[in-house]
Coordinates of C-alpha atoms in Angstrom, one line a residue:
M16 CA 0.0 0.0 0.0
F17 CA 2.8 2.4 0.9
S18 CA 6.3 2.8 -0.5
L19 CA 9.4 4.5 1.0
H20 CA 10.3 8.0 -0.3
K21 CA 13.5 9.9 0.2
T22 CA 13.3 13.0 2.4
R23 CA 15.6 16.1 2.5
G24 CA 18.1 17.1 5.2
G25 CA 18.4 15.5 8.6
V26 CA 21.3 14.6 10.9
H27 CA 22.5 11.6 12.8
P28 CA 23.1 12.4 16.4
P29 CA 24.1 9.6 18.9
Q30 CA 21.1 7.6 19.8
C31 CA 21.8 7.2 23.6
K32 CA 18.8 4.9 23.9
D33 CA 20.4 3.0 26.8
V34 CA 17.1 2.2 28.5
R35 CA 15.2 0.9 25.5
E36 CA 15.1 -2.6 27.1
Y37 CA 13.9 -1.3 30.5
A38 CA 10.2 -2.2 30.9
C39 CA 7.9 0.6 31.9
T40 CA 7.2 0.6 35.7
S41 CA 4.8 2.7 37.8
V42 CA 6.1 5.1 40.4
T43 CA 4.5 5.6 43.8
P44 CA 2.0 8.4 43.5
P45 CA 3.0 11.6 45.3
E46 CA 1.2 13.2 48.2
R47 CA 0.1 16.1 45.9
V48 CA -0.2 16.8 42.2
R49 CA -0.5 20.1 40.5
I50 CA -2.4 19.8 37.2
P51 CA -2.2 22.7 34.7
L52 CA -5.3 23.2 32.6
N53 CA -3.4 24.3 29.5
M54 CA -1.8 21.0 28.6
H55 CA -2.8 21.4 24.9
I56 CA -2.6 23.7 22.0
G57 CA -5.5 26.1 22.3
G58 CA -7.1 28.0 25.1
P59 CA -6.8 26.7 28.7
C60 CA -9.7 24.8 30.3
T61 CA -11.8 26.3 33.1
P62 CA -11.8 24.5 36.4
C63 CA -14.8 22.3 37.0
V64 CA -14.0 21.8 40.7
K65 CA -13.3 24.1 43.7
P66 CA -11.2 23.8 46.8
G67 CA -12.6 21.2 49.2
D68 CA -14.1 19.0 46.5
H69 CA -13.4 15.3 46.6
V70 CA -12.2 13.9 43.3
Y71 CA -11.3 10.4 42.0
V72 CA -8.9 9.2 39.4
G73 CA -10.5 10.2 36.1
T74 CA -12.8 12.9 37.5
L75 CA -13.2 15.8 35.1
I76 CA -11.5 18.9 36.6
G77 CA -11.1 21.1 33.6
D78 CA -13.4 21.7 30.6
G79 CA -13.5 24.2 27.8
S80 CA -14.8 25.0 24.3
G81 CA -13.3 25.4 20.8
L82 CA -9.8 24.1 20.4
Y83 CA -9.1 22.3 23.7
A84 CA -8.8 18.9 25.5
P85 CA -10.5 18.2 28.8
V86 CA -8.4 17.6 31.9
H87 CA -9.0 14.9 34.5
A88 CA -7.7 14.2 38.0
S89 CA -4.7 11.8 38.2
V90 CA -5.1 10.9 41.9
S91 CA -8.0 10.6 44.3
G92 CA -8.2 13.1 47.1
T93 CA -9.2 16.7 47.9
V94 CA -8.8 19.7 45.7
V95 CA -6.8 22.3 47.6
S96 CA -6.6 25.1 45.1
T97 CA -7.5 26.2 41.5
D98 CA -5.4 29.3 41.3
T99 CA -4.0 30.8 38.2
E100 CA -0.2 30.5 38.2
Q101 CA 2.8 31.2 36.0
L102 CA 4.4 27.9 35.0
P103 CA 8.1 27.3 34.5
T104 CA 7.4 27.4 30.7
G105 CA 6.4 31.1 31.1
A106 CA 2.7 30.5 30.4
T107 CA 0.0 31.4 32.8
A108 CA -2.9 29.1 33.4
P109 CA -5.2 27.7 36.1
V110 CA -3.6 24.9 38.1
V111 CA -5.7 22.4 40.0
A112 CA -3.8 21.2 43.1
I113 CA -5.0 17.9 44.6
E114 CA -4.0 16.4 48.0
S115 CA -3.9 12.7 47.5
D116 CA -5.8 10.4 49.9
G117 CA -3.4 7.5 49.0
K118 CA -6.3 5.3 47.8
M119 CA -6.1 6.0 44.0
E120 CA -9.8 5.2 43.7
N121 CA -11.3 5.4 40.2
D122 CA -14.3 7.6 39.6
P123 CA -17.4 5.4 39.9
A124 CA -19.0 7.4 37.1
L125 CA -16.4 6.2 34.5
A126 CA -17.9 3.8 31.9
Q127 CA -16.8 2.2 28.7
P128 CA -17.8 4.6 25.9
S129 CA -19.7 3.6 22.8
Y130 CA -20.4 5.2 19.5
S131 CA -22.3 4.5 16.3
T132 CA -21.4 7.5 14.1
K133 CA -18.2 9.4 13.2
E134 CA -19.4 12.4 15.3
E135 CA -20.0 10.2 18.3
F136 CA -16.5 8.7 17.9
L137 CA -15.0 12.2 17.9
D138 CA -17.0 13.1 21.0
C139 CA -15.5 10.1 22.7
V140 CA -12.0 10.9 21.7
R141 CA -12.5 14.5 23.0
A142 CA -13.9 13.1 26.3
S143 CA -10.7 11.0 26.7
G144 CA -8.6 14.1 27.0
A145 CA -6.2 12.7 24.3
V146 CA -3.6 15.0 22.8
G147 CA -0.6 14.5 20.6
L148 CA 1.7 12.5 23.0
G149 CA 4.8 12.8 20.8
G150 CA 5.2 16.4 22.1
A151 CA 2.9 18.5 20.0
A152 CA -0.1 18.3 22.4
F153 CA -2.6 19.2 19.7
P154 CA -6.1 18.0 20.7
T155 CA -6.6 14.7 18.9
W156 CA -10.3 15.0 18.4
F157 CA -9.9 18.3 16.7
K158 CA -7.1 17.0 14.4
M159 CA -9.4 14.1 13.4
R160 CA -12.1 16.5 12.0
A161 CA -11.5 16.9 8.3
P162 CA -12.6 20.4 7.1
E163 CA -15.5 20.7 4.7
G164 CA -14.5 19.6 1.2
K165 CA -11.5 17.6 2.4
K166 CA -11.0 14.0 3.5
F167 CA -8.4 11.7 5.0
E168 CA -6.9 9.2 2.5
F169 CA -4.1 8.0 4.8
L170 CA -3.8 7.4 8.5
I171 CA -0.1 7.7 9.5
I172 CA 0.9 6.4 12.9
N173 CA 4.1 8.0 14.2
G174 CA 6.2 5.3 15.9
M175 CA 9.5 6.9 14.9
E176 CA 10.7 8.3 18.2
C177 CA 13.8 9.8 16.6
E178 CA 15.0 12.0 19.5
P179 CA 18.1 10.7 21.4
F180 CA 17.5 9.1 24.8
I181 CA 13.7 8.7 24.6
T182 CA 12.3 5.2 24.5
S183 CA 8.8 5.6 26.0
D184 CA 7.1 5.1 22.6
Y185 CA 9.3 2.1 21.9
R186 CA 8.2 0.5 25.2
Q187 CA 4.5 1.2 24.3
M188 CA 5.0 -0.7 21.0
M189 CA 6.8 -3.6 22.7
E190 CA 4.5 -3.9 25.7
H191 CA 1.1 -3.0 24.2
A192 CA 1.4 -4.1 20.5
E193 CA -2.1 -5.4 20.4
R194 CA -3.6 -2.3 21.9
V195 CA -1.6 -0.2 19.5
V196 CA -2.8 -2.1 16.5
D197 CA -6.4 -2.2 17.8
G198 CA -6.3 1.5 18.2
V199 CA -5.0 2.1 14.7
H200 CA -7.8 -0.2 13.3
R201 CA -10.4 1.6 15.4
I202 CA -9.4 5.1 14.3
A203 CA -9.1 4.1 10.6
T204 CA -12.5 2.3 10.5
A205 CA -14.4 5.0 12.6
L206 CA -13.1 7.8 10.4
E207 CA -13.5 5.7 7.2
I208 CA -9.8 6.1 6.2
P209 CA -9.0 3.4 3.6
A210 CA -5.3 2.9 4.4
A211 CA -3.1 3.1 7.5
V212 CA 0.7 2.9 8.0
I213 CA 2.8 2.6 11.2
G214 CA 6.1 4.2 10.5
I215 CA 9.0 3.0 12.7
E216 CA 12.7 3.9 12.4
D217 CA 14.8 0.8 11.4
N218 CA 16.8 1.0 14.6
K219 CA 13.8 -0.6 16.3
P220 CA 13.6 -4.0 14.5
E221 CA 12.0 -5.7 17.4
A222 CA 9.1 -3.2 17.4
I223 CA 8.7 -3.5 13.6
A224 CA 8.6 -7.3 13.8
K225 CA 6.2 -7.3 16.8
L226 CA 3.7 -4.9 15.2
T227 CA 4.0 -6.7 11.8
E228 CA 3.1 -10.0 13.5
T229 CA 0.2 -8.5 15.4
V230 CA -1.3 -6.9 12.3
A231 CA -1.0 -10.2 10.4
A232 CA -2.4 -12.3 13.3
K233 CA -5.5 -10.0 13.3
G234 CA -5.9 -10.3 9.5
W235 CA -5.7 -6.6 8.9
S236 CA -2.7 -6.5 6.5
D237 CA -5.0 -5.2 3.8
L238 CA -5.7 -2.1 5.9
I239 CA -2.6 -1.5 8.0
D240 CA 1.0 -1.5 6.8
V241 CA 4.1 -1.5 9.0
M242 CA 7.0 0.4 7.4
A243 CA 10.6 0.5 8.4
I244 CA 12.1 3.9 7.7
P245 CA 15.8 4.8 7.7
T246 CA 17.1 6.2 11.0
K247 CA 17.7 9.9 10.5
Y248 CA 16.7 12.8 12.7
P249 CA 14.0 14.3 12.5
A250 CA 12.3 11.5 10.5
G251 CA 9.6 11.7 13.1
G252 CA 8.6 15.2 12.3
E253 CA 5.0 15.2 11.0
K254 CA 5.7 16.7 7.6
V255 CA 8.9 14.6 7.2
L256 CA 7.0 11.4 8.0
I257 CA 4.2 12.3 5.5
S258 CA 6.8 12.8 2.8
A259 CA 8.6 9.5 3.6
T260 CA 5.5 7.3 3.6
T261 CA 3.4 8.9 0.9
G262 CA 5.7 11.1 -1.2
R263 CA 3.4 14.1 -0.6
D264 CA 4.7 17.4 0.7
V265 CA 2.6 19.5 3.0
P266 CA 2.6 23.1 1.6
A267 CA 4.1 25.9 3.5
G268 CA 1.5 27.1 6.1
G269 CA -0.6 24.1 5.3
L270 CA -1.8 21.1 7.4
P271 CA -1.5 17.3 6.8
V272 CA -5.2 17.2 5.8
D273 CA -4.3 19.4 2.9
V274 CA -2.5 16.3 1.4
G275 CA -5.1 13.9 2.7
C276 CA -3.2 12.7 5.7
L277 CA -4.0 12.3 9.4
V278 CA -0.9 11.7 11.6
V279 CA -1.3 10.3 15.1
N280 CA 1.4 9.4 17.6
V281 CA 1.7 5.7 18.4
T282 CA 1.1 6.1 22.1
T283 CA -1.8 8.4 21.4
A284 CA -3.4 5.6 19.4
S285 CA -2.7 3.2 22.2
R286 CA -4.2 5.4 24.9
I287 CA -7.3 6.1 22.8
E288 CA -7.9 2.4 22.5
Q289 CA -7.3 2.1 26.3
Y290 CA -10.1 4.6 26.8
F291 CA -12.5 2.7 24.6
R292 CA -11.7 -0.5 26.5
Y293 CA -11.9 0.7 30.0
G294 CA -13.3 4.3 30.1
M295 CA -10.3 5.7 31.8
P296 CA -9.2 9.1 30.3
L297 CA -5.7 10.3 30.0
V298 CA -4.4 10.6 33.6
T299 CA -0.9 9.1 33.4
K300 CA 2.1 9.7 31.3
T301 CA 4.8 7.2 30.3
L302 CA 8.2 8.9 30.1
T303 CA 11.9 8.2 29.9
L304 CA 14.1 9.3 32.8
A305 CA 17.7 9.3 31.7
G306 CA 21.0 11.2 31.7
D307 CA 24.4 10.9 33.4
C308 CA 23.1 12.1 36.8
V309 CA 20.2 9.7 37.2
A310 CA 20.6 6.9 39.8
N311 CA 18.0 4.6 38.2
P312 CA 17.3 5.5 34.6
G313 CA 14.4 3.8 32.9
N314 CA 10.9 4.2 31.6
Y315 CA 8.3 5.1 34.1
R316 CA 4.5 5.6 34.3
V317 CA 3.7 8.7 36.4
P318 CA 0.5 10.6 37.3
I319 CA 0.0 13.7 35.3
G320 CA 0.7 16.7 37.6
M321 CA 3.5 14.9 39.5
S322 CA 6.5 17.2 39.9
V323 CA 9.8 16.5 38.3
R324 CA 11.3 16.7 41.8
D325 CA 8.9 14.0 43.1
I326 CA 9.7 11.7 40.1
I327 CA 13.4 12.0 40.6
E328 CA 13.1 11.2 44.3
A329 CA 10.6 8.3 43.8
T330 CA 13.0 6.6 41.3
G331 CA 16.1 6.8 43.5
G332 CA 17.3 10.3 43.2
L333 CA 20.5 11.6 41.5
T334 CA 24.1 10.6 41.6
K335 CA 25.4 14.1 41.2
E336 CA 24.1 17.6 40.7
P337 CA 23.1 18.2 37.1
R338 CA 24.1 21.2 35.1
K339 CA 20.9 21.0 33.2
I340 CA 17.5 19.3 33.4
I341 CA 15.6 19.0 30.2
M342 CA 11.9 18.2 29.8
G343 CA 11.8 16.3 26.5
G344 CA 14.7 15.3 24.3
P345 CA 18.0 17.1 23.8
M346 CA 17.1 18.3 20.3
M347 CA 13.7 19.8 20.9
G348 CA 13.2 19.7 24.7
R349 CA 13.1 22.7 27.0
T350 CA 15.5 23.4 29.9
L351 CA 13.8 23.6 33.2
T352 CA 14.4 26.5 35.6
S353 CA 12.6 24.6 38.4
I354 CA 12.3 20.9 39.1
D355 CA 9.0 21.6 40.9
C356 CA 7.5 21.8 37.3
P357 CA 4.6 19.4 37.0
I358 CA 4.6 16.7 34.3
I359 CA 2.0 17.5 31.6
K360 CA 0.5 15.4 28.8
A361 CA 3.1 16.2 26.2
N362 CA 6.2 15.4 28.4
N363 CA 7.9 12.2 27.2
A364 CA 11.3 12.5 28.9
I365 CA 13.2 14.0 31.8
L366 CA 17.0 14.3 31.1
C367 CA 19.3 15.1 34.0
L368 CA 22.7 16.0 32.4
D369 CA 26.1 17.0 33.7
D370 CA 29.0 16.3 31.3
Q371 CA 26.6 15.9 28.4
A372 CA 25.2 19.4 29.0
V373 CA 28.4 21.3 28.4
L374 CA 28.2 23.3 25.1
P375 CA 31.0 25.3 23.4
D376 CA 30.7 29.0 23.3
E377 CA 29.1 30.6 20.3
T378 CA 31.2 32.2 17.6
P379 CA 30.2 34.3 14.6
C380 CA 28.3 32.6 11.7
I381 CA 30.7 31.7 8.9
R382 CA 27.9 31.2 6.3
C383 CA 29.0 27.7 5.6
G384 CA 25.5 26.6 4.6
R385 CA 25.5 23.4 6.7
C386 CA 22.3 24.4 8.5
V387 CA 20.6 24.9 5.1
R388 CA 21.6 21.5 3.9
V389 CA 20.3 19.7 7.0
C390 CA 17.0 21.6 7.3
P391 CA 14.2 19.0 6.5
L392 CA 11.9 21.8 5.4
G393 CA 14.3 23.6 3.1
L394 CA 14.5 26.8 5.1
M395 CA 17.5 29.1 5.7
P396 CA 18.2 28.8 9.4
Y397 CA 21.3 31.1 9.5
A398 CA 19.1 33.9 8.0
L399 CA 16.3 33.2 10.4
D400 CA 18.8 33.3 13.3
S401 CA 20.1 36.7 12.1
A402 CA 16.6 38.1 11.6
S403 CA 15.4 36.8 15.0
R404 CA 18.3 38.4 16.8
S405 CA 17.8 41.7 15.1
H406 CA 14.0 41.6 15.5
D407 CA 13.5 42.1 11.7
V408 CA 9.8 41.2 11.4
V409 CA 9.8 41.7 7.6
A410 CA 12.7 39.3 7.1
L411 CA 11.1 36.8 9.5
D412 CA 7.9 36.9 7.4
E413 CA 9.7 36.6 4.1
L414 CA 11.9 33.7 5.4
G415 CA 8.8 31.8 6.6
I416 CA 9.7 31.5 10.3
M417 CA 6.4 30.0 11.3
N418 CA 7.2 27.0 9.0
C419 CA 10.1 26.0 11.2
M420 CA 9.4 23.0 13.4
E421 CA 12.3 23.7 15.7
C422 CA 13.8 20.3 15.2
G423 CA 17.3 21.5 16.2
S424 CA 19.1 20.0 13.2
C425 CA 20.6 23.4 12.3
A426 CA 22.0 24.0 15.8
Y427 CA 23.4 20.5 16.0
T428 CA 25.4 20.8 12.8
C429 CA 26.6 24.4 13.2
P430 CA 30.4 24.5 13.4
A431 CA 30.1 28.0 15.1
H432 CA 27.8 26.4 17.8
R433 CA 25.2 29.0 17.2
R434 CA 22.1 28.6 19.3
I435 CA 20.0 28.7 16.2
T436 CA 16.9 26.8 17.4
A437 CA 16.6 28.9 20.6
S438 CA 17.0 32.1 18.5
I439 CA 14.3 31.0 16.1
R440 CA 12.0 30.0 19.0
E441 CA 12.4 33.5 20.4
G442 CA 11.9 35.0 16.9
K443 CA 8.6 33.2 16.6
G444 CA 7.4 34.8 19.8
F445 CA 8.4 38.2 18.6
Y446 CA 6.8 37.6 15.2
R447 CA 3.5 36.5 16.8
S448 CA 3.4 39.6 19.0
E449 CA 4.2 41.9 16.1
V450 CA 1.5 40.3 13.9
A451 CA -1.0 40.7 16.7
R452 CA 0.0 44.3 17.2
L453 CA -0.1 45.3 13.6
T454 CA -3.4 43.5 12.8
Q455 CA -5.4 44.6 15.9
P456 CA -8.0 47.4 15.2
A457 CA -6.8 50.9 15.9
K458 CA -8.1 52.4 19.1
G459 CA -11.1 54.7 18.4
A460 CA -11.6 53.3 14.9

C-alpha cells in the first residue's frame, strides 16, 4: 500500500537509547499533584472543581470549548486550590492542586464509551482528553475532524521516536502491541480512512517485527502496513514522515489534511484504545528518565501533575548535581528553571545531564550553509537566526519563520555552535506579538 520515499536534510546524532530494554514501571503516586489546565494547543480549560471538593482518578477537573482537550484528576483526594499560576514554561494558566488520599480510587462514574457514528466517535476521543503525545499536544479529536471539502486518505501512525535518549514510545509498542494495532484499526474504521501505515525507524527492528506479526495475526494486513524507515533525525517530524511514507509534501503554512493525511502518535493511538476499552481518560504519562546524573534511569509511568522533583526522588534520586535538566529530548526539549515543574500530557522524557550538557561558546556565523543542507523543510536557518536576533519582522515573514518545526538539526550541525533553534523560537514569539499588534483594530476606529 505504501512505499518509501527519500526526504531532505536531517542529521545523525548519537542515539543514547540505553534504557530501551527497560520495561515501563509505575512510580509511587505523590502526596500532591498540580495539574495545569493548559496542557494542549488552544485555550486553557476552566476549572470544574473548587477547593474542598473530593475527586477520584478520572474525575473531570477542567473543561472548555473550541480548540481544547478536557483535563482529569490523576489521583483521588481533595482539591486544595484552583489558582492561576505562572508555570516554568512562562505560560499562565489555572492549576488544580489535589492532595492525595493515597487510595487511588477510580471515579465510579467512569464507563466504557460507545459510538455508532463518526461524530460520536470524535466526541468520545474528546472526552478521553487525548492530545498528541509525541510532544505537539494538539487536541486529537480536533485533528481528526476533516474540514469541509477535504477527506483523509491515509492514517499515518508515528512510531519513529527519533529523539536521542527517549524510548517511551518504543516500550509502548513492545509492551502493548495489540492495543496499538487495535487503536489504529479503530481510528481508521471509525473515520473511514482506507489505508493506514505505522512508521517506525529501522533502529527498532523488534518493534517492527512485533507490530507486523500483530497486524498479520488479526488479519488486517490489507488495511494496516508497518513500514521500516531509515534512521535519521528528524524523521519523526509530522511533515517529514508524511513525505517519507506517501511522497506528498505539505505546503508551507498548510496542514496534513491538505494532502489527505492524518498523523497520530503511536502512544496516542494506544491510549485512545485504552479509553474505549476501560473508560479511563488520559491521567498518566509514560516517560523516559535518563542522563548521566540519574541513579535509576528507565521508563516510568507517572500521574500527570506529579512534579519532576517527586519523580526523581521516587525513582532513587540523582548521583550528582546536574548542570541542566531538560523536559523532553536534547534536540527539541526545554531546559527547566525549576524541578517543581509538573509533568504534563506532552512530556515524554526528563533528562538530567552534567558532562553531556556542556556546550561550546558561540562564535560568529561563517555562512558555511550546513544548516541549510540539513533543514528538513528547506528553510534558511542562518538567515532566520540573524533576523530573529535583530527583530526584523519583515525578514522573518519573508523567510517563513512559522514553517520551522524547531527540530534543532541546524544548531546540531553548526560549526560555530550558534544557538539557532533557541534564537528562532524567540523569533517566533516576537513575530506573533508583532503580527497581533499590527493587525489589531486601531483604538477609536
